[in-house]
Short mmCIF file of C-alpha atoms and ligand atoms in Angstrom, two decimals:
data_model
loop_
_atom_site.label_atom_id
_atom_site.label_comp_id
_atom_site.label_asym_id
_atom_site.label_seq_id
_atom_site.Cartn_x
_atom_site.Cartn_y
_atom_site.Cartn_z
CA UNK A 25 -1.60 -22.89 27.52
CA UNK A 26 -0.50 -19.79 25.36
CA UNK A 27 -3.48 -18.02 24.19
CA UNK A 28 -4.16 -16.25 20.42
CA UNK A 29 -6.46 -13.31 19.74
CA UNK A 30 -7.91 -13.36 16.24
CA UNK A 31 -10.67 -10.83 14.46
CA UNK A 32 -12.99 -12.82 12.19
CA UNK A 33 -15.14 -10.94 9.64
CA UNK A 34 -18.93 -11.01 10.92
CA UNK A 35 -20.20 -8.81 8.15
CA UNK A 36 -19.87 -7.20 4.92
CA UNK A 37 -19.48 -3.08 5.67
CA UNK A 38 -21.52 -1.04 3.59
CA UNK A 39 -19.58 2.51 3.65
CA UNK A 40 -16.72 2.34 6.10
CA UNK A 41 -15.91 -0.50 7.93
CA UNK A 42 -16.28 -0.78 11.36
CA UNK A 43 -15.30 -2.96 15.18
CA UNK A 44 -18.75 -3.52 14.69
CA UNK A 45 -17.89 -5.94 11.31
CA UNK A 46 -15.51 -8.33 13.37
CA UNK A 47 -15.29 -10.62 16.04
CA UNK A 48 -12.92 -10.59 18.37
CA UNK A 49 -12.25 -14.48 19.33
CA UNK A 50 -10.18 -15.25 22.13
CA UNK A 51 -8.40 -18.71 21.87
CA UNK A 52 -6.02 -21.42 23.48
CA UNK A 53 -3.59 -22.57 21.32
CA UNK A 54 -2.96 -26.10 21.06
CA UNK A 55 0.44 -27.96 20.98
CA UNK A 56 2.54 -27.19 17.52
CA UNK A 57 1.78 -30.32 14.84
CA UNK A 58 4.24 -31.46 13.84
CA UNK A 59 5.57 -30.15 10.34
CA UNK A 60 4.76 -26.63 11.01
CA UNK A 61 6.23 -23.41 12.93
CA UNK A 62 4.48 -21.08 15.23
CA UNK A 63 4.95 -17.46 14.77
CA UNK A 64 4.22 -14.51 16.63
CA UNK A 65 3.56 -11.46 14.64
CA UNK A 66 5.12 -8.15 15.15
CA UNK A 67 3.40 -5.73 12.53
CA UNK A 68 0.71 -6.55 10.52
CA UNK A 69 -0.23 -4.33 7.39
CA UNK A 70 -3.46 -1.52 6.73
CA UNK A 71 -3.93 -1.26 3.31
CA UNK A 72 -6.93 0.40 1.45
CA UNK A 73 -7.40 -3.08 -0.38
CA UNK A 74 -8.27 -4.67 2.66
CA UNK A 75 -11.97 -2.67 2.00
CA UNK A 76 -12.58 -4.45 -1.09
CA UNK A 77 -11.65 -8.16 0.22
CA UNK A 78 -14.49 -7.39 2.68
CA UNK A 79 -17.04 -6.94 -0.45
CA UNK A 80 -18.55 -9.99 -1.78
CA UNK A 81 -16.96 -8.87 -5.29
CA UNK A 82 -16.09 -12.76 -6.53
CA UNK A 83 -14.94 -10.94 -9.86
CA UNK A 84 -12.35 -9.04 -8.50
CA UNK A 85 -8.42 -10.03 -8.35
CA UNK A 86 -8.46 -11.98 -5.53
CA UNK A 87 -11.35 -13.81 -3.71
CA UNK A 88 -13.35 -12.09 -0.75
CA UNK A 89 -12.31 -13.31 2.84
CA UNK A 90 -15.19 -15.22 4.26
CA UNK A 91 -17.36 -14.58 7.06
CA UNK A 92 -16.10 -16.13 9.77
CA UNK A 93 -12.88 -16.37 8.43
CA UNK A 94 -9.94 -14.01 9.92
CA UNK A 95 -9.45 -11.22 8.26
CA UNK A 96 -6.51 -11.07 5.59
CA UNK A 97 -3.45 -8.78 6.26
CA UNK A 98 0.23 -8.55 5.09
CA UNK A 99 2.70 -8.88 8.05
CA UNK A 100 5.67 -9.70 9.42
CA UNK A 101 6.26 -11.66 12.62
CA UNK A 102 8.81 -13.84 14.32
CA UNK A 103 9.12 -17.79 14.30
CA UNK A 104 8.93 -18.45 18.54
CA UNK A 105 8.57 -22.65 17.63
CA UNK A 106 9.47 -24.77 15.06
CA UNK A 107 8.58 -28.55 14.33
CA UNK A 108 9.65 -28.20 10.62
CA UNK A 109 13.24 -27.92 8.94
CA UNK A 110 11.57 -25.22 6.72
CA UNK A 111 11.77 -22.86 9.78
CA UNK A 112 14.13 -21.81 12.78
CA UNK A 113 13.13 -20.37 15.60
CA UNK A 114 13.93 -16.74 15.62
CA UNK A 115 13.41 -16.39 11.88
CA UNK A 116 12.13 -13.30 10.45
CA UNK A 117 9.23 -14.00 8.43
CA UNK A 118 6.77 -11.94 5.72
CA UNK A 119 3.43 -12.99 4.12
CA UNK A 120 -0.14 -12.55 5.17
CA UNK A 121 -0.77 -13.53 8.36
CA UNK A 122 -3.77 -11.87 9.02
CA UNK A 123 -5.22 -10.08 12.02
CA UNK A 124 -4.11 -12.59 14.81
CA UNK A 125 -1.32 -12.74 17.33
CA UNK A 126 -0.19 -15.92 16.66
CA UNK A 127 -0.29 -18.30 12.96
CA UNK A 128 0.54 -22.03 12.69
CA UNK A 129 2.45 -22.43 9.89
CA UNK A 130 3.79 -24.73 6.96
CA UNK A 131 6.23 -25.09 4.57
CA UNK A 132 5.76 -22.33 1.67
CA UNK A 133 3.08 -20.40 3.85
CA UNK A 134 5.23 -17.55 5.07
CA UNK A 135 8.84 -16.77 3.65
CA UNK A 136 11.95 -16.20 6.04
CA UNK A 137 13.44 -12.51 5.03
CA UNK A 138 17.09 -11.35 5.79
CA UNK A 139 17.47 -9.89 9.48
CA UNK A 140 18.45 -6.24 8.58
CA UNK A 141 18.37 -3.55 10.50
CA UNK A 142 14.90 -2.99 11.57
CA UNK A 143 12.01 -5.18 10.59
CA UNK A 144 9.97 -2.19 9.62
CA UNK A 145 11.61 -2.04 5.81
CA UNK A 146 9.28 -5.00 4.95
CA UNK A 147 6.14 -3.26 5.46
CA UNK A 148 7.03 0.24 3.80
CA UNK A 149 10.08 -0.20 1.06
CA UNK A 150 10.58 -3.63 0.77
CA UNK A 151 7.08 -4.88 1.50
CA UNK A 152 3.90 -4.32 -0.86
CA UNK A 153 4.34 -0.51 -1.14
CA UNK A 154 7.72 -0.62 -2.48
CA UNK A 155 6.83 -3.27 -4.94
CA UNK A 156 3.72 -1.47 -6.15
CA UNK A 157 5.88 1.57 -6.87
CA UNK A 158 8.21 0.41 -8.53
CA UNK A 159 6.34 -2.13 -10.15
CA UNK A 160 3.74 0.39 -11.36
CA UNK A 161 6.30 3.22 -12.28
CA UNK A 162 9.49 1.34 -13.43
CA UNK A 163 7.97 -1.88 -15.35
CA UNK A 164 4.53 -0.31 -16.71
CA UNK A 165 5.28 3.61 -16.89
CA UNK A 166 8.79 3.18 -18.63
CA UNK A 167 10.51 6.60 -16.87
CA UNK A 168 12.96 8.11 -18.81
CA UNK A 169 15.35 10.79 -18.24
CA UNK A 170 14.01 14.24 -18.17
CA UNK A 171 10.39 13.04 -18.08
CA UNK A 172 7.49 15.01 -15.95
CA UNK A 173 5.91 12.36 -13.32
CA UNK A 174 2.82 13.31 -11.69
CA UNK A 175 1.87 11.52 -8.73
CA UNK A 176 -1.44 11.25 -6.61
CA UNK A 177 -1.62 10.28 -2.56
CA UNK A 178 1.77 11.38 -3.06
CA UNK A 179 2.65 11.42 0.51
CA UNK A 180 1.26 7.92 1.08
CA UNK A 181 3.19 4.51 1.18
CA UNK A 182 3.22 4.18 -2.17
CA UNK A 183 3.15 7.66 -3.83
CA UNK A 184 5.79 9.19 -1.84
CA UNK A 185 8.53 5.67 -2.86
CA UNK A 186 7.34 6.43 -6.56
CA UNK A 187 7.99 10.08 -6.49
CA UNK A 188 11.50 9.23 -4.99
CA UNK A 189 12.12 6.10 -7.71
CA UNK A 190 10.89 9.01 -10.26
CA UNK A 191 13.76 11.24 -8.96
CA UNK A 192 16.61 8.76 -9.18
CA UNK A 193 15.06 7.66 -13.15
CA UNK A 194 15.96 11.25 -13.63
CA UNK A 195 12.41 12.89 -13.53
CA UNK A 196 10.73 16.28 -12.76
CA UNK A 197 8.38 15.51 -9.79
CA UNK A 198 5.02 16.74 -9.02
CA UNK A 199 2.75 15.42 -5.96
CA UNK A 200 -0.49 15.67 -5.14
CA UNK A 201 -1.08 15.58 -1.58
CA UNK A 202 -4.31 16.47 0.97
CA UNK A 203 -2.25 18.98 3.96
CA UNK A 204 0.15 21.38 3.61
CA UNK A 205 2.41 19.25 5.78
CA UNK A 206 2.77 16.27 3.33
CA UNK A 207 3.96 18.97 0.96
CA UNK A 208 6.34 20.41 2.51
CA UNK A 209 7.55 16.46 3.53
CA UNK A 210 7.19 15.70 0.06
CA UNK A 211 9.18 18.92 -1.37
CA UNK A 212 11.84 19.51 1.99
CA UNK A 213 12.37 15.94 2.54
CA UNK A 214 12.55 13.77 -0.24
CA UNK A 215 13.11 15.61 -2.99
CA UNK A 216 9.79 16.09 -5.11
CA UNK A 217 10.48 19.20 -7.46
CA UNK A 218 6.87 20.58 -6.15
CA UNK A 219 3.62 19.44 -4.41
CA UNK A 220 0.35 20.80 -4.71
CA UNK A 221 -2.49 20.42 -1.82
CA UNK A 222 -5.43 19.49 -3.60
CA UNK A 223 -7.63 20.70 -0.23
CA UNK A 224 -6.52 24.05 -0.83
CA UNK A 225 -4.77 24.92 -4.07
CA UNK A 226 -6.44 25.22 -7.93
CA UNK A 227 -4.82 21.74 -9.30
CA UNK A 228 -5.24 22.84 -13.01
CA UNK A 229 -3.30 26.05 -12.62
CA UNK A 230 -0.76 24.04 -10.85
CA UNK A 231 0.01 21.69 -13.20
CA UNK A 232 -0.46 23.76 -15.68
CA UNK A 233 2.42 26.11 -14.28
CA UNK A 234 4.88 22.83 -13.61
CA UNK A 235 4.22 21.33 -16.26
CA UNK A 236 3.65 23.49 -19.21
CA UNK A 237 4.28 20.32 -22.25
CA UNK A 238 2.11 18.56 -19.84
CA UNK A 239 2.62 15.53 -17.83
CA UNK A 240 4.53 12.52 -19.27
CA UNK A 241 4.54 9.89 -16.54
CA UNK A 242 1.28 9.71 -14.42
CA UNK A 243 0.71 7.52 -11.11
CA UNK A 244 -2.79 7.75 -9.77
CA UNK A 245 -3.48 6.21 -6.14
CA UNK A 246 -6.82 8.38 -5.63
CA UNK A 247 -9.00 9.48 -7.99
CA UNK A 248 -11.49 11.91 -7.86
CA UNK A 249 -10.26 15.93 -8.45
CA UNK A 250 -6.77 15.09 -8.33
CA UNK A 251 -7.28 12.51 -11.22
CA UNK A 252 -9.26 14.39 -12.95
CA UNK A 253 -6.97 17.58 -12.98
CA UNK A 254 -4.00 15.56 -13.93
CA UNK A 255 -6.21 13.82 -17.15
CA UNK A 256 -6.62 17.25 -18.58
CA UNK A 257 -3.04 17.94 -18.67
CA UNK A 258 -1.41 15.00 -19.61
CA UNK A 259 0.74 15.51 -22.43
CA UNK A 260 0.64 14.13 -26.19
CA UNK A 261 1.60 10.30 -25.66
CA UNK A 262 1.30 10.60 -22.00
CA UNK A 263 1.48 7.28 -19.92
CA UNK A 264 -1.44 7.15 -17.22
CA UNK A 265 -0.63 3.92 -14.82
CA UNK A 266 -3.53 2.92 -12.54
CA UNK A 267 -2.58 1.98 -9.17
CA UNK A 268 -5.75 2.41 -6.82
CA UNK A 269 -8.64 4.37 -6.35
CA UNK A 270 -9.21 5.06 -2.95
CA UNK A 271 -11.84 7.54 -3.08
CA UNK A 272 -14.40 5.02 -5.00
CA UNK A 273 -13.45 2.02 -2.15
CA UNK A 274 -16.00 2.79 0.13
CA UNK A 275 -18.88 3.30 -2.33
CA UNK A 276 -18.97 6.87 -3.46
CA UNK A 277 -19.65 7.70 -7.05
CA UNK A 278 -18.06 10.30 -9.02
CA UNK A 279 -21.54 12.98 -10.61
CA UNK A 280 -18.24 14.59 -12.82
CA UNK A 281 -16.82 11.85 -14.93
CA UNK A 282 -13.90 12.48 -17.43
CA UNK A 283 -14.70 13.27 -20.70
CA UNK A 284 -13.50 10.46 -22.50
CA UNK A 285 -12.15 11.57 -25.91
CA UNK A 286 -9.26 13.09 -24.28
CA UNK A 287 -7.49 9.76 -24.51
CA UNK A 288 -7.58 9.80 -28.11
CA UNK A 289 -6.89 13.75 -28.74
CA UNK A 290 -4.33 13.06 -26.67
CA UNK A 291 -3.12 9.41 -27.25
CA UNK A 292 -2.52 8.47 -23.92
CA UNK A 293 -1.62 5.04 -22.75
CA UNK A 294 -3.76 3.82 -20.10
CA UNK A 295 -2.72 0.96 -17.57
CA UNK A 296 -4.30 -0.88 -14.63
CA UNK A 297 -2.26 -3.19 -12.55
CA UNK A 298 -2.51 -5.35 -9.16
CA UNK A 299 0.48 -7.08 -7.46
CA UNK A 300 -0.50 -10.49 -7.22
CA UNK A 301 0.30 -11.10 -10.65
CA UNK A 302 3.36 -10.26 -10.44
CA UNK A 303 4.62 -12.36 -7.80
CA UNK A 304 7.31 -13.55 -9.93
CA UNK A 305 9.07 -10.47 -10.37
CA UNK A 306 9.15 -9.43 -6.52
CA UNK A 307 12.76 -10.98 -6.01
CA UNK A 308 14.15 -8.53 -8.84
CA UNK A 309 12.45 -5.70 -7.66
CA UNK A 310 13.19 -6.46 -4.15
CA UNK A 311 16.59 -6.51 -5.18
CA UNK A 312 16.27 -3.19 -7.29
CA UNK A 313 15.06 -1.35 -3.83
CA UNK A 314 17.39 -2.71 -1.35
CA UNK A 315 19.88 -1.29 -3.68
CA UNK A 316 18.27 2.85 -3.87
CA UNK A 317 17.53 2.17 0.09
CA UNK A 318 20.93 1.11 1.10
CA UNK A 319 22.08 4.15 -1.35
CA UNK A 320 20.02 6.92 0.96
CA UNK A 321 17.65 7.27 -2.27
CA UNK A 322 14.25 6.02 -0.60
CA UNK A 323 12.97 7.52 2.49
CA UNK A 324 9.79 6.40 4.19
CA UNK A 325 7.74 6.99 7.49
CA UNK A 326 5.65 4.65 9.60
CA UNK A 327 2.40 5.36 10.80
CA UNK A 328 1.93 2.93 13.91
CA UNK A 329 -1.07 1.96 15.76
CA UNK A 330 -0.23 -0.22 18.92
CA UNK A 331 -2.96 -3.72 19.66
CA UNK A 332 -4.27 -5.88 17.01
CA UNK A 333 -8.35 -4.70 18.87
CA UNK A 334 -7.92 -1.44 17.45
CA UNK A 335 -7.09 -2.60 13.58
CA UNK A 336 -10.83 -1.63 12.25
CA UNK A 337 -10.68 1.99 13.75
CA UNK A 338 -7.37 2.50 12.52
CA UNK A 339 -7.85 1.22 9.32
CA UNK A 340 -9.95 4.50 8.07
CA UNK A 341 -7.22 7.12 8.93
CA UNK A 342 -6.40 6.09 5.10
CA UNK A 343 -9.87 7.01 4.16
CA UNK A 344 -9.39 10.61 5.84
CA UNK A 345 -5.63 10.78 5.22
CA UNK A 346 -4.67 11.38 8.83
CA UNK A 347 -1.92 8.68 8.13
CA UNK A 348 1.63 9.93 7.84
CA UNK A 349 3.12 7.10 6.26
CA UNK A 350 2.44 3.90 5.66
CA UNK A 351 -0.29 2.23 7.89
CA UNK A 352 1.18 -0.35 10.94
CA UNK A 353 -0.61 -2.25 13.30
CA UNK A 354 2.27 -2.76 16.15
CA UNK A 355 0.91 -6.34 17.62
CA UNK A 356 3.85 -7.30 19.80
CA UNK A 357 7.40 -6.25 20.21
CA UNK A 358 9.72 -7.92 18.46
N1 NAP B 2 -2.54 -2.03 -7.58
C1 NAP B 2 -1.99 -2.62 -6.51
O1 NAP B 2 -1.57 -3.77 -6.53
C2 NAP B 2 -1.86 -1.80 -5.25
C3 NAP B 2 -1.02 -2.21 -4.20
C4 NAP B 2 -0.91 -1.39 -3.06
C5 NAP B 2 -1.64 -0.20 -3.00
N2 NAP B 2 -2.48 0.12 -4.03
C6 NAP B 2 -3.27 1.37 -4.01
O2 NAP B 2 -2.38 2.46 -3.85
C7 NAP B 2 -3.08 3.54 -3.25
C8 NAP B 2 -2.26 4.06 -2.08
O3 NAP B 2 -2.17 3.04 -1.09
P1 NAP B 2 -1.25 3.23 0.20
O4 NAP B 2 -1.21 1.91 0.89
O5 NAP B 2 0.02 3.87 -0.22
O6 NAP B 2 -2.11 4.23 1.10
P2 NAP B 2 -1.63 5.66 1.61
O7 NAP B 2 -1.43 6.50 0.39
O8 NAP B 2 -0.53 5.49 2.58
O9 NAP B 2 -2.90 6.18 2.41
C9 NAP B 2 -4.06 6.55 1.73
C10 NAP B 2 -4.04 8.08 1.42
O10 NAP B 2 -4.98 8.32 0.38
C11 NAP B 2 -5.40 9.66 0.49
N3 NAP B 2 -6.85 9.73 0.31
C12 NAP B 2 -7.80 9.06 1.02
N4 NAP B 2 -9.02 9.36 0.55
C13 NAP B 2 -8.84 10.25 -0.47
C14 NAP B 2 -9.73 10.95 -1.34
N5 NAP B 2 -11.06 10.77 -1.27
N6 NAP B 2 -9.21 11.78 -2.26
C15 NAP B 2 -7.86 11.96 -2.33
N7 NAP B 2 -6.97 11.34 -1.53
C16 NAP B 2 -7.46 10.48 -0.62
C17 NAP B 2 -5.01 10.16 1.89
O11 NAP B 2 -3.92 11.09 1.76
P3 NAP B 2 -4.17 12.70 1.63
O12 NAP B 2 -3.93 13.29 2.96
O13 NAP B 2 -3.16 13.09 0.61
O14 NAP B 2 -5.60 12.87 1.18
C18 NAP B 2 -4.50 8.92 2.58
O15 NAP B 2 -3.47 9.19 3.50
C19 NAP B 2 -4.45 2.99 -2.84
O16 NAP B 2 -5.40 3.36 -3.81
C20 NAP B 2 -4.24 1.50 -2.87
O17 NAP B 2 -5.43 0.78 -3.09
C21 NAP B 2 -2.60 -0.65 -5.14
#
């Protein structure tokens, strides 16, 4: 009998979350119903939302995962059975599996993906990070030509794909980064026109200095100083797109708020998005990113952690930024 290993949520973290928040169940997996496919996943995803879908928020965008229930990931995986013509075996396939080493699927569950040359590209560029950046910067930030982007967690999954999209729209780049090494990645490597290190150097003066007319275009991931630094010199019109906010997802509360009347001195455009409603777009953009990948435009780096067991630990080196790219559980080969 071929055996699965799943982690259920047991509890709701308060602060970081923890091994001691799942269960690790240990299961025999039946014979495949008929009507469905069994696949065997190779990556699945860590993303900082994953800390809000364990909150019992019922108001946010998407419903909290259950206790008991397995916890909710993006991944990729390969179909090893298949008892339905909507699957083949050997199929490459993308959704949300969740933390488990094995999913039963049907029809419309899990989409088959072109085989290209390494499964990785759908978790970094052509999974939810590349989406998110160029959803966020392209559709709702309107780049133009010229234009002074400013971009926070810069050398994260999704910061350091917008910074690159922002160079091929034709934009002066500026990222925001926590060690000196995602700088120099960020300047050296893909092409940002300068990175600051908000751990060590004055932000204000920074900007200031790069961006004398002030920021046009800004992209915030984080929150907290780096946020708040960009706000105050954003320039007349400026477009501020709101993409995440890790530094609030664990609980902590900001005793130095904004002051909010810059948004009318300055008449800035403010815009919070999520990717789930926006579903219907993903084949276009998908399309959009193949096309700057395949053209050496996009770089990216994986961060991978090997054995589904070790997901919860993992998961906070995006809470203390010792990720260097975006966040991979490795959970068999493929
Ligand atoms: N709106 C959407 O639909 C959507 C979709 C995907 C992602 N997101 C958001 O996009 C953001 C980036 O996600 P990602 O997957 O690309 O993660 P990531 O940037 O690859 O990893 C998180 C990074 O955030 C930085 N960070 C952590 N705590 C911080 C703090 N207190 N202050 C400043 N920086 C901090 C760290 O980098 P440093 O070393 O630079 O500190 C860390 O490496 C997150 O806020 C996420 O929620 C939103």
């Amino acid at each position: 009998m071929m055996q699965n290993l799943r982690l259920t949520l047991k509890s709701r973290p308060v602060g970081r979350l923890g091994p001691e928040h799942f269960d690790r169940v240990e299961e025999d997996l039946g014979p495949l119903e008929d009507g469905k496919a069994r696949v065997r996943v190779v990556y699945v995803s860590l993303d900082p939302a994953m800390r809000g879908w364990v909150s019992d928020d019922t108001k946010s965008y998407i419903p909290p995962v259950q206790i008991g229930d397995t916890m909710r990931s993006l991944g990729v995986g390969i179909v090893e059975e298949s008892k339905t013509d909507a699957y083949k075996v050997g199929d490459w396939v993308s959704g949300t599996p969740g933390w488990t080493k094995y999913i039963d699927v049907a029809p419309g569950d899990i989409s088959v993906v072109p085989q290209l040359d390494r499964i990785e590209h759908y978790m970094g560029v052509l999974g939810l990070p590349g989406v998110t950046a160029y959803h966020g910067l392209v559709t709702e930030g309107q780049p133009k030509d010229g234009e002074t982007l400013c971009v926070t967690g810069a050398a994260g999954s999704v910061g350091s794909l917008v910074g690159q999209i922002g160079k091929a729209h034709g934009m002066r780049v500026i990222g925001i980064a926590g060690t000196q090494e995602k700088c120099d990645w960020l300047v050296n490597e893909l092409g940002f026109d300068a990175a600051l290190n908000y751990k060590t150097d004055d932000l204000s003066k920074g900007l200031a200095e790069f961006a004398p007319d002030g920021i046009d275009v800004h992209f915030e991931n984080v929150g907290g100083a780096p946020f708040k630094a960009a706000f105050r010199n954003m320039a007349a019109h400026g477009r501020m797109i709101f993409c995440g906010f890790i530094s609030a997802y664990n609980g902590e509360k900001d005793p130095d708020p904004v002051d909010m009347t810059t948004i009318i001195r300055r008449r800035l455009s403010l815009k919070g998005f999520t990717m789930p409603d926006h579903y219907a777009a993903y084949p276009m953009m998908f399309q959009e990113l193949g096309k700057l990948l395949m053209a050496g435009k996009l770089k990216y780096r994986l961060d991978i952690e090997e054995g589904l067991e070790n997901a919860p630990v993992a998961f906070n080196k995006l809470f203390d930024g010792s990720n260097t790219g975006k966040l991979v559980i490795k959970v068999s080969e493929l």
